Coordinates of C-alpha atoms in Angstrom, one line a residue:
X1 CA 39.7 81.1 28.3
X2 CA 42.6 79.3 26.9
X3 CA 42.6 79.1 23.1
X4 CA 42.2 75.6 21.7
X5 CA 45.6 75.7 19.9
X6 CA 47.3 76.6 23.2
X7 CA 46.5 73.4 24.9
X8 CA 46.7 69.7 23.8
X9 CA 44.3 68.6 26.6
X10 CA 40.9 67.4 25.5
X11 CA 38.1 69.5 27.1
X12 CA 35.5 68.0 29.3
X13 CA 32.4 69.8 30.6
X14 CA 30.4 68.4 33.5
X15 CA 26.8 69.5 33.8
X16 CA 24.8 68.7 37.0
X17 CA 22.2 69.9 39.4
X18 CA 23.2 72.8 41.7
X19 CA 21.4 71.2 44.6
X20 CA 24.8 69.9 46.0
X21 CA 23.5 66.3 46.0
X22 CA 25.6 63.2 45.6
X23 CA 25.6 63.7 41.9
X24 CA 27.0 67.2 42.4
X25 CA 29.7 65.8 44.5
X26 CA 30.7 63.2 41.9
X27 CA 30.9 65.9 39.2
X28 CA 33.0 68.1 41.5
X29 CA 35.3 65.2 42.3
X30 CA 35.8 64.5 38.6
X31 CA 36.6 68.1 37.8
X32 CA 39.1 68.2 40.6
X33 CA 40.6 64.9 39.3
X34 CA 41.0 66.3 35.8
X35 CA 42.9 69.2 37.2
X36 CA 45.2 66.9 39.3
X37 CA 45.9 64.4 36.6
X38 CA 46.4 66.9 33.7
X39 CA 44.7 64.5 31.3
X40 CA 41.8 66.9 30.6
X41 CA 40.9 70.5 30.8
X42 CA 37.6 70.7 32.7
X43 CA 34.7 73.0 33.5
X44 CA 31.7 72.5 35.8
X45 CA 28.3 73.9 35.1
X46 CA 25.5 73.8 37.7
X47 CA 21.8 74.2 37.1
X48 CA 20.4 76.6 39.7
X49 CA 18.1 75.2 42.3
X50 CA 16.3 77.0 45.1
X51 CA 19.0 75.8 47.5
X52 CA 21.9 76.7 45.3
X53 CA 24.2 78.7 47.5
X54 CA 26.1 81.5 45.9
X55 CA 28.5 81.3 48.8
X56 CA 29.2 77.7 48.1
X57 CA 29.7 78.4 44.4
X58 CA 32.1 81.2 45.2
X59 CA 34.0 78.9 47.5
X60 CA 34.4 76.4 44.6
X61 CA 35.8 79.3 42.4
X62 CA 38.1 80.4 45.2
X63 CA 39.4 76.8 45.3
X64 CA 40.3 76.8 41.6
X65 CA 37.3 75.2 40.1
X66 CA 36.0 76.7 36.8
X67 CA 32.3 76.8 37.5
X68 CA 29.3 78.4 35.9
X69 CA 25.6 78.5 37.0
X70 CA 22.8 78.5 34.5
X71 CA 19.1 79.2 35.0
X72 CA 16.9 76.5 36.4
X73 CA 13.5 78.2 36.3
X74 CA 12.8 76.9 32.8
X75 CA 14.3 74.0 30.8
X76 CA 14.5 76.2 27.7
X77 CA 16.5 78.8 29.6
X78 CA 18.8 76.0 31.0
X79 CA 19.5 74.6 27.5
X80 CA 20.0 78.1 25.9
X81 CA 22.5 79.2 28.5
X82 CA 24.4 75.9 28.6
X83 CA 24.6 75.9 24.8
X84 CA 26.3 79.4 24.9
X85 CA 28.8 78.0 27.5
X86 CA 29.5 75.0 25.2
X87 CA 30.1 77.3 22.2
X88 CA 32.6 79.4 24.2
X89 CA 34.4 76.5 25.9
X90 CA 34.2 74.1 23.0
X91 CA 34.3 70.8 25.0
X92 CA 35.2 67.5 23.3
X93 CA 33.0 65.7 25.8
X94 CA 29.9 66.8 27.7
X95 CA 29.1 64.7 30.7
X96 CA 25.5 65.2 31.8
X97 CA 24.8 63.9 35.4
X98 CA 21.6 62.8 36.8
X99 CA 17.9 62.9 36.0
X100 CA 16.5 65.1 34.6
X101 CA 19.7 67.2 34.0
X102 CA 21.1 64.6 31.7
X103 CA 18.3 65.5 29.2
X104 CA 18.9 69.3 29.2
X105 CA 22.6 68.8 29.2
X106 CA 22.6 66.6 26.2
X107 CA 20.1 68.8 24.3
X108 CA 22.4 71.8 24.8
X109 CA 25.5 69.8 23.8
X110 CA 23.9 68.5 20.6
X111 CA 22.7 72.0 19.7
X112 CA 26.2 73.3 20.2
X113 CA 27.8 70.5 18.1
X114 CA 29.7 68.8 20.9
X115 CA 31.1 65.6 19.3
X116 CA 30.9 63.2 22.4
X117 CA 28.1 62.9 25.0
X118 CA 28.1 60.9 28.2
X119 CA 25.1 60.3 30.4
X120 CA 25.6 59.5 34.0
X121 CA 22.8 58.1 36.1
X122 CA 23.1 58.4 39.8
X123 CA 20.0 56.7 41.1
X124 CA 18.3 53.4 40.6
X125 CA 14.7 54.8 40.6
X126 CA 14.0 58.0 38.8
X127 CA 10.7 59.5 37.9
X128 CA 10.7 58.7 34.2
X129 CA 7.3 59.2 32.6
X130 CA 6.7 57.9 29.1
X131 CA 7.6 61.2 27.4
X132 CA 10.8 61.7 29.4
X133 CA 11.9 58.1 28.8
X134 CA 11.2 58.5 25.0
X135 CA 13.4 61.6 25.0
X136 CA 16.2 59.8 26.9
X137 CA 16.1 56.9 24.5
X138 CA 16.2 59.2 21.5
X139 CA 19.2 61.0 23.0
X140 CA 20.9 57.6 23.8
X141 CA 21.2 57.1 20.0
X142 CA 23.4 60.2 20.0
X143 CA 25.3 59.4 23.2
X144 CA 28.6 57.5 23.4
X145 CA 28.2 56.0 26.8
X146 CA 25.8 55.7 29.7
X147 CA 27.3 55.2 33.1
X148 CA 25.5 53.8 36.2
X149 CA 27.1 54.7 39.5
X150 CA 26.7 51.1 40.6
X151 CA 25.9 47.7 39.0
X152 CA 22.4 48.0 40.3
X153 CA 21.8 51.3 38.5
X154 CA 23.2 49.9 35.3
X155 CA 20.8 47.0 35.6
X156 CA 17.9 49.3 36.2
X157 CA 18.7 51.3 33.1
X158 CA 18.9 48.1 31.0
X159 CA 15.5 47.1 32.3
X160 CA 14.1 50.4 31.2
X161 CA 15.2 49.6 27.6
X162 CA 18.6 51.4 27.4
X163 CA 21.0 49.4 25.1
X164 CA 23.5 47.2 27.0
X165 CA 26.2 48.0 24.4
X166 CA 26.4 51.6 25.7
X167 CA 25.9 50.8 29.4
X168 CA 28.6 50.3 32.0
X169 CA 28.9 50.6 35.8
X170 CA 31.5 52.8 37.6
X171 CA 31.0 52.6 41.4
X172 CA 31.1 55.9 43.3
X173 CA 34.1 56.4 45.5
X174 CA 35.0 58.4 48.6
X175 CA 38.0 60.4 49.7
X176 CA 40.0 58.0 51.8
X177 CA 42.5 60.5 53.3
X178 CA 40.2 61.5 56.2
X179 CA 39.8 57.8 57.1
X180 CA 43.3 56.4 56.8
X181 CA 44.2 56.9 60.5
X182 CA 43.1 53.9 62.5
X183 CA 39.7 54.8 64.1
X184 CA 38.8 54.1 67.7
X185 CA 37.7 50.5 68.4
X186 CA 34.0 50.2 67.8
X187 CA 33.3 49.0 71.3
X188 CA 35.0 52.1 72.8
X189 CA 32.7 54.5 71.0
X190 CA 29.4 56.0 72.0
X191 CA 26.7 53.3 71.8
X192 CA 24.7 55.6 69.6
X193 CA 23.5 56.0 66.0
X194 CA 24.3 58.5 63.3
X195 CA 22.7 59.1 59.8
X196 CA 24.6 61.6 57.7
X197 CA 22.3 62.3 54.7
X198 CA 20.5 65.2 53.2
X199 CA 16.8 65.6 53.9
X200 CA 14.9 64.8 50.8
X201 CA 12.0 62.6 49.6
X202 CA 14.5 59.9 48.7
X203 CA 15.7 59.4 52.2
X204 CA 13.6 57.6 54.7
X205 CA 14.0 59.5 57.9
X206 CA 10.4 58.7 58.9
X207 CA 11.0 54.9 59.1
X208 CA 14.2 55.5 61.1
X209 CA 12.4 57.7 63.6
X210 CA 9.7 55.1 64.0
X211 CA 12.4 52.4 64.5
X212 CA 13.8 54.6 67.3
X213 CA 10.3 54.6 68.9
X214 CA 10.2 50.8 68.6
X215 CA 13.7 50.6 70.3
X216 CA 12.4 52.8 73.1
X217 CA 9.4 50.4 73.7
X218 CA 12.0 47.7 74.0
X219 CA 13.9 49.6 76.7
X220 CA 16.7 50.9 74.4
X221 CA 17.3 54.6 74.3
X222 CA 20.3 55.4 72.1
X223 CA 20.9 58.9 70.8
X224 CA 20.3 59.4 67.1
X225 CA 22.2 62.2 65.4
X226 CA 20.9 63.4 62.0
X227 CA 23.4 65.4 60.0
X228 CA 22.7 67.0 56.7
X229 CA 21.1 69.8 54.8
X230 CA 18.6 69.4 52.0
X231 CA 15.1 70.5 51.8
X232 CA 13.7 72.5 54.7
X233 CA 10.2 71.0 54.3
X234 CA 11.6 67.4 54.6
X235 CA 13.6 68.3 57.7
X236 CA 10.6 70.0 59.3
X237 CA 8.5 66.9 58.7
X238 CA 11.1 64.8 60.4
X239 CA 11.3 67.2 63.3
X240 CA 7.5 67.1 63.7
X241 CA 7.4 63.3 63.6
X242 CA 10.2 63.2 66.2
X243 CA 8.1 65.3 68.5
X244 CA 5.0 63.3 67.9
X245 CA 6.9 60.1 68.8
X246 CA 8.2 61.7 72.0
X247 CA 11.8 61.4 70.9
X248 CA 13.0 65.0 71.5
X249 CA 15.5 63.8 74.1
X250 CA 17.0 61.2 71.8
X251 CA 17.2 62.8 68.4
X252 CA 19.6 65.6 67.5
X253 CA 19.2 67.6 64.3
X254 CA 22.6 69.2 63.7
X255 CA 22.4 70.3 60.1
X256 CA 25.5 70.4 57.8
X257 CA 28.5 68.9 59.5
X258 CA 32.0 70.2 58.8
X259 CA 33.6 67.1 60.2
X260 CA 31.7 64.1 59.0
X261 CA 34.7 61.7 59.5
X262 CA 35.0 62.8 63.1
X263 CA 31.2 62.4 63.6
X264 CA 31.3 58.9 62.2
X265 CA 34.3 57.8 64.3
X266 CA 32.5 58.9 67.4
X267 CA 29.5 56.6 66.9
X268 CA 29.1 52.9 66.9
X269 CA 26.4 52.6 64.3
X270 CA 26.0 54.4 61.0
X271 CA 22.6 54.0 59.4
X272 CA 21.1 54.9 56.0
X273 CA 17.3 54.6 55.8
X274 CA 16.4 55.2 52.3
X275 CA 13.8 54.5 49.6
X276 CA 16.3 54.1 46.7
X277 CA 20.0 54.7 46.0
X278 CA 22.6 54.7 43.3
X279 CA 25.7 54.1 45.4
X280 CA 25.3 55.1 49.0
X281 CA 28.3 57.4 49.8
X282 CA 27.2 58.0 53.4
X283 CA 27.4 54.2 54.0
X284 CA 30.7 53.9 52.3
X285 CA 32.0 56.7 54.6
X286 CA 30.6 54.9 57.6
X287 CA 32.3 51.7 56.5
X288 CA 35.6 53.6 56.1
X289 CA 35.2 55.1 59.6
X290 CA 34.9 51.6 61.1
X291 CA 31.2 51.9 62.1
X292 CA 28.7 49.1 62.1
X293 CA 26.6 50.0 59.1
X294 CA 22.9 49.4 58.7
X295 CA 21.0 50.1 55.5
X296 CA 17.6 49.7 53.9
X297 CA 17.4 46.7 51.6
X298 CA 17.2 48.6 48.3
X299 CA 19.2 48.7 45.0
X300 CA 22.5 50.3 45.6
X301 CA 22.6 49.6 49.3
X302 CA 22.3 45.8 49.0
X303 CA 25.1 45.9 46.5
X304 CA 27.4 47.2 49.2
X305 CA 26.2 45.6 52.4
X306 CA 26.3 41.8 52.9
X307 CA 24.2 41.0 56.0
X308 CA 26.1 39.6 58.9
X309 CA 29.5 40.0 57.0
X310 CA 30.1 43.7 56.7
X311 CA 26.9 45.2 57.9
X312 CA 23.1 44.7 58.3
X313 CA 20.1 45.2 56.1
X314 CA 16.5 46.0 57.1
X315 CA 13.4 45.5 55.0
X316 CA 12.5 48.7 53.0
X317 CA 10.2 51.1 54.9
X318 CA 9.8 48.6 57.8
X319 CA 10.3 50.2 61.2
X320 CA 10.3 46.8 63.1
X321 CA 12.9 45.3 60.8
X322 CA 15.1 48.4 61.1
X323 CA 14.7 48.4 64.8
X324 CA 15.8 44.7 64.9
X325 CA 18.9 45.5 62.8
X326 CA 19.8 48.5 65.0
X327 CA 19.3 46.5 68.2
X328 CA 21.6 43.8 66.8
X329 CA 24.3 46.4 65.9
X330 CA 24.1 47.9 69.3
X331 CA 24.0 44.7 71.4
X332 CA 26.0 42.0 69.6
X333 CA 29.6 43.1 70.5
X334 CA 31.4 40.2 68.8
X335 CA 29.5 40.6 65.5
X336 CA 29.9 44.3 65.7
X337 CA 33.7 44.1 65.9
X338 CA 33.8 41.6 63.0
X339 CA 31.4 43.5 60.7
X340 CA 33.1 46.9 61.3
X341 CA 36.5 45.5 60.6
X342 CA 35.3 43.8 57.4
X343 CA 33.5 47.0 56.3
X344 CA 36.5 49.2 56.8
X345 CA 38.8 46.9 55.0
X346 CA 36.4 46.7 52.0
X347 CA 35.8 50.4 51.8
X348 CA 39.5 51.2 51.8
X349 CA 40.3 48.6 49.1
X350 CA 37.3 48.9 46.8
X351 CA 35.7 52.3 47.0
X352 CA 38.4 54.9 46.7
X353 CA 37.8 58.2 44.9
X354 CA 41.0 57.6 43.0
X355 CA 39.7 54.4 41.6
X356 CA 36.4 56.0 40.5
X357 CA 38.0 59.0 38.8
X358 CA 40.6 56.9 37.1
X359 CA 37.9 54.7 35.6
X360 CA 36.0 57.7 34.3
X361 CA 39.1 59.3 32.8
X362 CA 40.0 56.0 31.1
X363 CA 36.5 55.9 29.7
X364 CA 36.8 59.4 28.3
X365 CA 40.1 58.6 26.7
X366 CA 38.7 55.5 25.0
X367 CA 35.7 57.4 23.7
X368 CA 37.9 60.2 22.2
X369 CA 39.8 57.5 20.4
X370 CA 36.7 56.0 19.0
X371 CA 36.5 53.1 21.3
X372 CA 33.4 51.5 22.8
X373 CA 32.3 52.0 26.4

């Protein structure tokens, strides 16, 4: 590693789950942005999960990302190994992403004597019990800033008792380059539906499949393409439900997709059925691709989607309501054209990755100069 005296760049270490979730992607985007801007020297540390792929980790290294993987089988092992990395890398800032990784990341950073800690919360509804919340509030006293990945997440943290003086919102952003080319007109696309999201307890594939069954009862038989990896158990449960509902001829499970922009541009409707979100990247990508977007009415999603203007919302976990929204998106051509156009324009102007990473880097610079969040 480069000696401290050889570089004037402040050092930032990002710690996040190795499950390659949305939080992982944000941390990766920030590390890449630090390298591109030259404002910070950066390192990424992943906490190993069952689905942490050594092949994906090696691909990151081959792409020039400095990345380590620490144990995930015990919290003590995670903290111990991360502390050793901190002692070697000597970061000026440790950014700990997501629950519960932000606990273990900050414990390790404190133990290693890191001068500045940042906590990033990526979801509006995490499983804080009283003990975990007490730990987090104790760590907050020793943390310079707490970032919510949307205004809804910031508000949810404030409602849990986190001090407003340390809270701020920085909305997630997406890479716009794959979406800058004008997409096919929405009415010339396949009149079908796509959901690109990992299979996990957070996502509500079950309600979406039940909504597809409702549409079938109404005489509508669009194809639903489900793209994404995630937990095998969750995907298998969705496949079983699809079979039970008799939807095998309508639902495609395609796994990880190497061309999500192309997949989105081919479909009229992009849906995100979910129980909770921080900032829904899959919907932002659907907006940028010029789809008609439909989402569950939950924190994070309802911050992005304005019903009838740039998309449609359905009541949470309500198959009939979701079927109504999907039917409207598929059948109301005039509204579809207007909503898709508004959504694309808004995604390109407000949700760029460059905007997100610039706001984070400005925050880090302020903190290192002793400023407030």
